[in-house]
Short mmCIF file of C-alpha atoms and ligand atoms in Angstrom, two decimals:
data_model
loop_
_atom_site.label_atom_id
_atom_site.label_comp_id
_atom_site.label_asym_id
_atom_site.label_seq_id
_atom_site.Cartn_x
_atom_site.Cartn_y
_atom_site.Cartn_z
CA UNK A 1 92.32 -29.42 -25.21
CA UNK A 2 89.90 -32.19 -24.40
CA UNK A 3 90.02 -31.22 -20.73
CA UNK A 4 89.17 -27.62 -21.32
CA UNK A 5 86.32 -28.60 -23.61
CA UNK A 6 84.96 -30.69 -20.70
CA UNK A 7 85.44 -27.84 -18.23
CA UNK A 8 83.54 -25.43 -20.38
CA UNK A 9 80.77 -27.89 -20.81
CA UNK A 10 80.58 -28.38 -17.00
CA UNK A 11 80.70 -24.68 -16.40
CA UNK A 12 77.97 -24.12 -18.93
CA UNK A 13 75.69 -26.74 -17.37
CA UNK A 14 76.20 -25.24 -13.97
CA UNK A 15 75.47 -21.73 -15.14
CA UNK A 16 72.44 -22.92 -16.97
CA UNK A 17 71.01 -24.49 -13.87
CA UNK A 18 71.04 -21.05 -12.19
CA UNK A 19 68.97 -19.47 -14.98
CA UNK A 20 65.34 -18.59 -14.06
CA UNK A 21 64.39 -15.85 -16.51
CA UNK A 22 64.93 -15.12 -20.14
CA UNK A 23 67.13 -12.11 -19.39
CA UNK A 24 69.39 -14.26 -17.24
CA UNK A 25 69.56 -16.76 -20.15
CA UNK A 26 70.56 -13.96 -22.41
CA UNK A 27 73.66 -13.37 -20.18
CA UNK A 28 74.67 -17.05 -20.33
CA UNK A 29 74.31 -17.06 -24.17
CA UNK A 30 76.55 -14.06 -24.43
CA UNK A 31 79.08 -15.64 -22.02
CA UNK A 32 79.37 -18.97 -23.78
CA UNK A 33 78.37 -18.35 -27.33
CA UNK A 34 79.32 -14.71 -27.84
CA UNK A 35 82.30 -13.37 -29.78
CA UNK A 36 84.42 -13.24 -26.60
CA UNK A 37 83.26 -16.62 -25.40
CA UNK A 38 85.43 -19.74 -24.80
CA UNK A 39 84.50 -21.29 -28.08
CA UNK A 40 86.46 -18.64 -29.97
CA UNK A 41 89.52 -19.38 -27.93
CA UNK A 42 89.24 -23.11 -28.55
CA UNK A 43 88.95 -22.47 -32.29
CA UNK A 44 92.09 -20.34 -32.14
CA UNK A 45 93.88 -23.13 -30.26
CA UNK A 46 93.15 -25.62 -33.02
CA UNK A 47 96.17 -24.58 -34.96
CA UNK A 48 98.47 -25.84 -32.14
CA UNK A 49 96.86 -29.32 -32.28
CA UNK A 50 98.56 -32.10 -34.13
CA UNK A 51 97.31 -31.97 -37.67
CA UNK A 52 96.02 -35.56 -37.55
CA UNK A 53 94.09 -34.78 -34.32
CA UNK A 54 92.51 -31.56 -35.68
CA UNK A 55 89.46 -33.11 -37.28
CA UNK A 56 88.63 -35.03 -34.04
CA UNK A 57 89.15 -32.01 -31.70
CA UNK A 58 87.35 -29.81 -34.19
CA UNK A 59 84.36 -32.07 -34.00
CA UNK A 60 84.37 -32.00 -30.19
CA UNK A 61 84.38 -28.17 -30.30
CA UNK A 62 81.47 -28.27 -32.80
CA UNK A 63 79.53 -30.78 -30.68
CA UNK A 64 80.01 -28.52 -27.67
CA UNK A 65 78.72 -25.51 -29.62
CA UNK A 66 75.63 -27.42 -30.89
CA UNK A 67 75.02 -28.80 -27.41
CA UNK A 68 75.14 -25.34 -25.87
CA UNK A 69 72.98 -23.76 -28.64
CA UNK A 70 70.33 -26.49 -28.43
CA UNK A 71 70.20 -26.33 -24.60
CA UNK A 72 69.78 -22.54 -24.71
CA UNK A 73 67.03 -22.77 -27.29
CA UNK A 74 65.16 -25.38 -25.38
CA UNK A 75 65.34 -23.42 -22.13
CA UNK A 76 64.39 -20.21 -23.87
CA UNK A 77 61.09 -21.47 -25.23
CA UNK A 78 60.26 -22.98 -21.85
CA UNK A 79 61.02 -19.71 -20.05
CA UNK A 80 59.07 -17.57 -22.62
CA UNK A 81 56.01 -19.81 -22.29
CA UNK A 82 56.24 -19.59 -18.46
CA UNK A 83 56.63 -15.82 -18.55
CA UNK A 84 53.67 -15.36 -20.98
CA UNK A 85 51.54 -17.55 -18.68
CA UNK A 86 52.42 -15.39 -15.73
CA UNK A 87 51.59 -12.19 -17.58
CA UNK A 88 48.26 -13.52 -18.68
CA UNK A 89 47.33 -14.52 -15.18
CA UNK A 90 47.93 -10.85 -14.12
CA UNK A 91 45.85 -9.45 -16.93
CA UNK A 92 43.08 -11.98 -16.73
CA UNK A 93 39.50 -10.73 -16.72
CA UNK A 94 37.83 -10.57 -13.36
CA UNK A 95 34.37 -11.76 -14.36
CA UNK A 96 33.08 -10.82 -10.88
CA UNK A 97 33.59 -7.13 -11.38
CA UNK A 98 30.32 -5.20 -11.75
CA UNK A 99 29.77 -4.03 -15.36
CA UNK A 100 30.25 -0.48 -16.32
CA UNK A 101 27.04 1.16 -17.42
CA UNK A 102 27.13 2.64 -20.92
CA UNK A 103 26.35 6.32 -20.89
CA UNK A 104 23.90 7.12 -23.69
CA UNK A 105 23.64 10.76 -24.60
CA UNK A 106 20.35 12.33 -25.19
CA UNK A 107 18.85 15.63 -26.43
CA UNK A 108 18.45 18.63 -24.17
CA UNK A 109 14.93 18.74 -22.81
CA UNK A 110 14.33 21.99 -24.70
CA UNK A 111 15.37 20.32 -28.04
CA UNK A 112 13.22 17.35 -27.28
CA UNK A 113 10.21 19.60 -26.76
CA UNK A 114 11.01 21.76 -29.82
CA UNK A 115 11.23 18.58 -31.93
CA UNK A 116 7.80 17.51 -30.62
CA UNK A 117 6.29 20.95 -31.20
CA UNK A 118 7.54 21.00 -34.75
CA UNK A 119 6.22 17.51 -35.26
CA UNK A 120 2.75 18.39 -34.02
CA UNK A 121 2.45 21.64 -35.98
CA UNK A 122 3.84 19.94 -39.15
CA UNK A 123 1.00 17.46 -38.74
CA UNK A 124 -1.39 20.41 -38.58
CA UNK A 125 -0.14 21.76 -41.95
CA UNK A 126 2.62 24.21 -40.91
CA UNK A 127 6.01 24.16 -42.50
CA UNK A 128 9.16 25.48 -40.71
CA UNK A 129 10.87 28.67 -41.70
CA UNK A 130 13.93 29.96 -39.88
CA UNK A 131 14.89 33.60 -39.30
CA UNK A 132 18.11 35.28 -38.16
CA UNK A 133 19.02 35.71 -34.48
CA UNK A 134 20.85 38.96 -35.30
CA UNK A 135 18.44 41.06 -37.27
CA UNK A 136 17.70 44.63 -38.36
CA UNK A 137 15.45 47.06 -36.59
CA UNK A 138 13.28 46.86 -39.75
CA UNK A 139 12.29 43.20 -39.38
CA UNK A 140 12.15 43.11 -35.59
CA UNK A 141 10.20 46.38 -35.16
CA UNK A 142 9.48 48.69 -38.06
CA UNK A 143 7.70 46.29 -40.46
CA UNK A 144 5.69 45.03 -37.48
CA UNK A 145 4.03 48.43 -37.01
CA UNK A 146 6.39 49.74 -34.40
CA UNK A 147 7.07 53.24 -35.70
CA UNK A 148 10.36 54.86 -34.56
CA UNK A 149 10.08 56.23 -31.07
CA UNK A 150 7.02 54.09 -30.51
CA UNK A 151 6.79 53.47 -26.77
CA UNK A 152 6.08 49.73 -27.45
CA UNK A 153 9.74 49.38 -28.31
CA UNK A 154 10.55 49.89 -24.70
CA UNK A 155 8.31 46.96 -23.71
CA UNK A 156 11.08 44.71 -24.79
CA UNK A 157 14.50 45.58 -23.55
CA UNK A 158 16.55 45.11 -26.62
CA UNK A 159 20.20 44.20 -26.98
CA UNK A 160 21.53 46.41 -29.71
CA UNK A 161 24.59 45.47 -31.85
CA UNK A 162 24.58 48.86 -33.65
CA UNK A 163 21.91 51.48 -33.93
CA UNK A 164 19.92 49.49 -36.55
CA UNK A 165 21.10 45.98 -35.77
CA UNK A 166 19.91 44.00 -32.78
CA UNK A 167 19.36 40.57 -31.28
CA UNK A 168 15.81 39.71 -32.15
CA UNK A 169 13.47 40.24 -29.20
CA UNK A 170 10.91 37.74 -30.68
CA UNK A 171 10.50 35.30 -33.46
CA UNK A 172 7.91 37.71 -34.94
CA UNK A 173 10.90 38.93 -37.08
CA UNK A 174 9.95 36.06 -39.37
CA UNK A 175 6.49 37.49 -40.16
CA UNK A 176 7.32 39.86 -42.91
CA UNK A 177 9.89 37.47 -44.28
CA UNK A 178 7.21 34.74 -44.51
CA UNK A 179 5.03 37.21 -46.51
CA UNK A 180 7.97 38.20 -48.72
CA UNK A 181 8.78 34.73 -49.83
CA UNK A 182 5.33 33.02 -49.84
CA UNK A 183 1.97 33.75 -51.37
CA UNK A 184 -1.09 33.02 -49.26
CA UNK A 185 -2.20 30.62 -48.16
CA UNK A 186 0.78 30.92 -45.77
CA UNK A 187 1.12 28.36 -42.91
CA UNK A 188 4.53 28.52 -41.29
CA UNK A 189 6.15 28.17 -37.85
CA UNK A 190 9.42 29.74 -36.88
CA UNK A 191 11.27 28.15 -33.91
CA UNK A 192 14.35 29.89 -32.49
CA UNK A 193 16.12 31.82 -29.74
CA UNK A 194 15.19 35.35 -28.69
CA UNK A 195 17.01 37.74 -26.48
CA UNK A 196 15.87 40.38 -23.93
CA UNK A 197 17.80 42.54 -21.55
CA UNK A 198 15.88 41.40 -18.50
CA UNK A 199 16.74 40.53 -14.93
CA UNK A 200 17.48 36.79 -14.71
CA UNK A 201 15.04 35.10 -12.30
CA UNK A 202 13.34 31.70 -11.86
CA UNK A 203 10.80 32.76 -14.48
CA UNK A 204 12.72 34.86 -16.98
CA UNK A 205 16.09 34.88 -18.70
CA UNK A 206 18.06 37.04 -21.09
CA UNK A 207 17.58 34.48 -23.81
CA UNK A 208 14.90 31.89 -24.38
CA UNK A 209 13.04 30.23 -27.22
CA UNK A 210 9.85 31.02 -29.01
CA UNK A 211 7.84 29.31 -31.65
CA UNK A 212 6.08 31.72 -33.93
CA UNK A 213 3.11 30.50 -35.98
CA UNK A 214 1.71 32.43 -38.86
CA UNK A 215 -1.41 31.50 -40.82
CA UNK A 216 -2.67 33.73 -43.59
CA UNK A 217 -5.51 32.92 -46.02
CA UNK A 218 -8.89 34.06 -47.00
CA UNK A 219 -11.30 34.28 -44.10
CA UNK A 220 -8.94 33.23 -41.34
CA UNK A 221 -10.80 34.12 -38.18
CA UNK A 222 -10.14 34.60 -34.50
CA UNK A 223 -12.03 31.32 -33.98
CA UNK A 224 -9.38 29.60 -36.12
CA UNK A 225 -6.69 31.01 -33.86
CA UNK A 226 -8.41 29.73 -30.65
CA UNK A 227 -9.16 26.33 -32.15
CA UNK A 228 -5.64 25.86 -33.52
CA UNK A 229 -4.07 26.90 -30.20
CA UNK A 230 -6.33 24.65 -28.20
CA UNK A 231 -5.71 21.68 -30.47
CA UNK A 232 -1.96 22.22 -30.41
CA UNK A 233 -1.84 22.47 -26.62
CA UNK A 234 -4.01 19.37 -26.29
CA UNK A 235 -1.62 17.44 -28.56
CA UNK A 236 1.47 18.66 -26.71
CA UNK A 237 0.20 17.95 -23.18
CA UNK A 238 -1.64 14.82 -24.28
CA UNK A 239 -4.68 16.08 -22.29
CA UNK A 240 -7.16 18.88 -22.37
CA UNK A 241 -5.45 21.96 -20.94
CA UNK A 242 -7.22 24.83 -19.23
CA UNK A 243 -6.52 28.02 -21.13
CA UNK A 244 -7.13 31.63 -20.39
CA UNK A 245 -7.12 34.31 -23.03
CA UNK A 246 -6.58 37.81 -21.92
CA UNK A 247 -6.89 40.89 -24.18
CA UNK A 248 -3.41 42.47 -24.66
CA UNK A 249 -1.60 44.90 -26.87
CA UNK A 250 1.00 44.16 -29.58
CA UNK A 251 1.37 46.71 -32.36
CA UNK A 252 1.33 43.96 -35.01
CA UNK A 253 -1.94 42.32 -34.07
CA UNK A 254 -5.47 43.48 -33.69
CA UNK A 255 -7.12 42.24 -31.60
CA UNK A 256 -4.21 40.91 -29.54
CA UNK A 257 -4.16 38.66 -26.52
CA UNK A 258 -1.99 36.81 -24.10
CA UNK A 259 -2.52 33.10 -23.59
CA UNK A 260 -2.28 31.51 -20.14
CA UNK A 261 -2.45 27.90 -19.19
CA UNK A 262 -3.29 26.61 -15.74
CA UNK A 263 -0.08 25.99 -13.90
CA UNK A 264 0.89 22.31 -14.01
CA UNK A 265 3.84 22.67 -11.65
CA UNK A 266 1.48 23.33 -8.77
CA UNK A 267 -1.83 22.32 -10.34
CA UNK A 268 -3.15 25.83 -9.88
CA UNK A 269 -2.46 25.91 -6.21
CA UNK A 270 0.22 28.68 -6.60
CA UNK A 271 4.07 28.51 -6.86
CA UNK A 272 6.94 30.72 -7.80
CA UNK A 273 6.60 29.93 -11.52
CA UNK A 274 2.93 31.11 -11.71
CA UNK A 275 3.61 33.87 -9.16
CA UNK A 276 1.02 32.18 -6.95
CA UNK A 277 -1.77 32.96 -9.39
CA UNK A 278 -2.30 29.39 -10.68
CA UNK A 279 -1.83 30.61 -14.32
CA UNK A 280 1.27 30.76 -16.50
CA UNK A 281 1.50 32.95 -19.63
CA UNK A 282 2.83 30.89 -22.55
CA UNK A 283 2.07 32.96 -25.64
CA UNK A 284 1.12 36.25 -27.23
CA UNK A 285 -1.26 36.00 -30.11
CA UNK A 286 -3.76 37.83 -32.27
CA UNK A 287 -5.05 38.63 -35.74
CA UNK A 288 -2.30 40.03 -37.95
CA UNK A 289 -2.66 43.85 -38.20
CA UNK A 290 -3.78 45.03 -41.62
CA UNK A 291 -0.85 47.33 -41.71
CA UNK A 292 1.58 44.41 -41.25
CA UNK A 293 -0.14 42.47 -44.06
CA UNK A 294 0.16 45.56 -46.30
CA UNK A 295 3.93 45.84 -45.38
CA UNK A 296 4.31 42.24 -46.47
CA UNK A 297 2.59 42.97 -49.84
CA UNK A 298 -0.70 41.18 -48.91
CA UNK A 299 -4.02 42.84 -49.44
CA UNK A 300 -5.83 43.03 -46.03
CA UNK A 301 -9.17 43.35 -47.87
CA UNK A 302 -8.78 39.91 -49.31
CA UNK A 303 -6.72 38.09 -46.71
CA UNK A 304 -6.57 37.86 -42.97
CA UNK A 305 -4.34 35.88 -40.74
CA UNK A 306 -3.48 34.97 -37.17
CA UNK A 307 -0.02 34.80 -35.48
CA UNK A 308 1.28 33.57 -32.22
CA UNK A 309 4.60 33.64 -30.40
CA UNK A 310 4.86 30.92 -27.87
CA UNK A 311 7.49 30.63 -25.17
CA UNK A 312 9.19 27.25 -25.24
CA UNK A 313 10.78 27.30 -21.74
CA UNK A 314 7.49 27.97 -20.01
CA UNK A 315 5.80 25.06 -21.87
CA UNK A 316 8.62 22.67 -21.01
CA UNK A 317 8.55 23.84 -17.37
CA UNK A 318 4.79 22.87 -17.36
CA UNK A 319 5.40 19.57 -19.28
CA UNK A 320 8.23 18.43 -17.04
CA UNK A 321 7.47 20.10 -13.72
CA UNK A 322 10.54 22.33 -13.65
CA UNK A 323 10.24 25.39 -11.40
CA UNK A 324 13.35 27.38 -12.38
CA UNK A 325 14.22 28.48 -15.92
CA UNK A 326 17.86 28.88 -15.07
CA UNK A 327 18.31 25.12 -14.86
CA UNK A 328 18.00 24.88 -18.66
CA UNK A 329 21.32 26.64 -19.24
CA UNK A 330 23.43 25.54 -16.22
CA UNK A 331 24.49 22.27 -17.99
CA UNK A 332 24.17 20.32 -14.84
CA UNK A 333 24.18 16.62 -15.92
CA UNK A 334 22.14 15.65 -12.87
CA UNK A 335 19.41 17.84 -14.26
CA UNK A 336 19.82 16.96 -17.95
CA UNK A 337 19.94 13.22 -17.36
CA UNK A 338 16.46 13.16 -16.03
CA UNK A 339 14.70 13.81 -19.38
CA UNK A 340 13.93 10.95 -21.68
CA UNK A 341 12.09 11.55 -24.91
CA UNK A 342 8.62 13.05 -24.76
N1 LIG B 1 6.13 38.62 -30.41
C1 LIG B 1 5.31 38.66 -29.29
C2 LIG B 1 6.23 38.57 -28.04
O1 LIG B 1 7.34 38.14 -28.10
C3 LIG B 1 4.31 37.56 -29.14
C4 LIG B 1 3.32 37.60 -30.27
C5 LIG B 1 3.51 36.94 -31.43
C6 LIG B 1 2.14 38.32 -30.08
C7 LIG B 1 2.55 36.96 -32.44
C8 LIG B 1 1.19 38.37 -31.07
C9 LIG B 1 1.44 37.66 -32.27
O2 LIG B 1 5.84 39.00 -26.94
#
């Protein structure tokens, strides 16, 4: 008995010397301390030992068990510490790696400009009123003095949803609504998208943005319109801007005009945006037609007003030196990332 205890101990020590990893150690533990291990056999053999020898032999077996358990535990903590150390050295931070730049999102250049325009006009006393993109023929045309079959309806190639429902062709669809819900003095702006069935080119698109402005009060004059427009453009461009007012026709204003500003993309020299004229049209404007005031429940004998509809994309192209309107909707990050806040 004593001999086999010694043999097992020797064998255990030998095996343990070969162990280099915690999984190898696990195998040794199973072999010597497991249910089918030599200790169990020794225990079973105890009954054949002389009764007076049993406590002594039993103690040897126990000592062996304790020795093996303690050796395994000791080795195990050593191995685990080594293995953790090794893993850490693999995962360690390489402080010489160049840092990754954080990507900070920003607003679309059109949104930035729209925010700025609203901010400026709010400072000049206008409040914002939104209108629907999908609207009726009534608000987009009829109430604005476009009688049915009026040839001016063909001026704007309209996307129809159904015979009387359409995608608004201009933000002027807010004019009658502004008069319905407010009493003069009325000073509102209406920013939003508008839609026209046009050929897409560097200068025009099937949808773009406008900012409508409506000012109705006693004795609002054409001079107020010109002054407000000039003041607004000056604030937006942070410099005096050369403007050109050309008489034009819109059924809902009288007199009506188109507003050009000198092309800032080419500084008036001529480019594809200004069609080599040096001027870019940015708005339609005029004194609100008496008939439109009447349709909105306002007495044109007492009140007068001006309105403008300004194209956002053209303004932003001037502000930022962009020569192709299609860039705004192509979602090319190389383009979008160039624009920090105005
Ligand atoms: N609604 C016109 C357009 O889209 C512009 C305009 C607005 C003209 C207000 C006069 C007054 O072309």
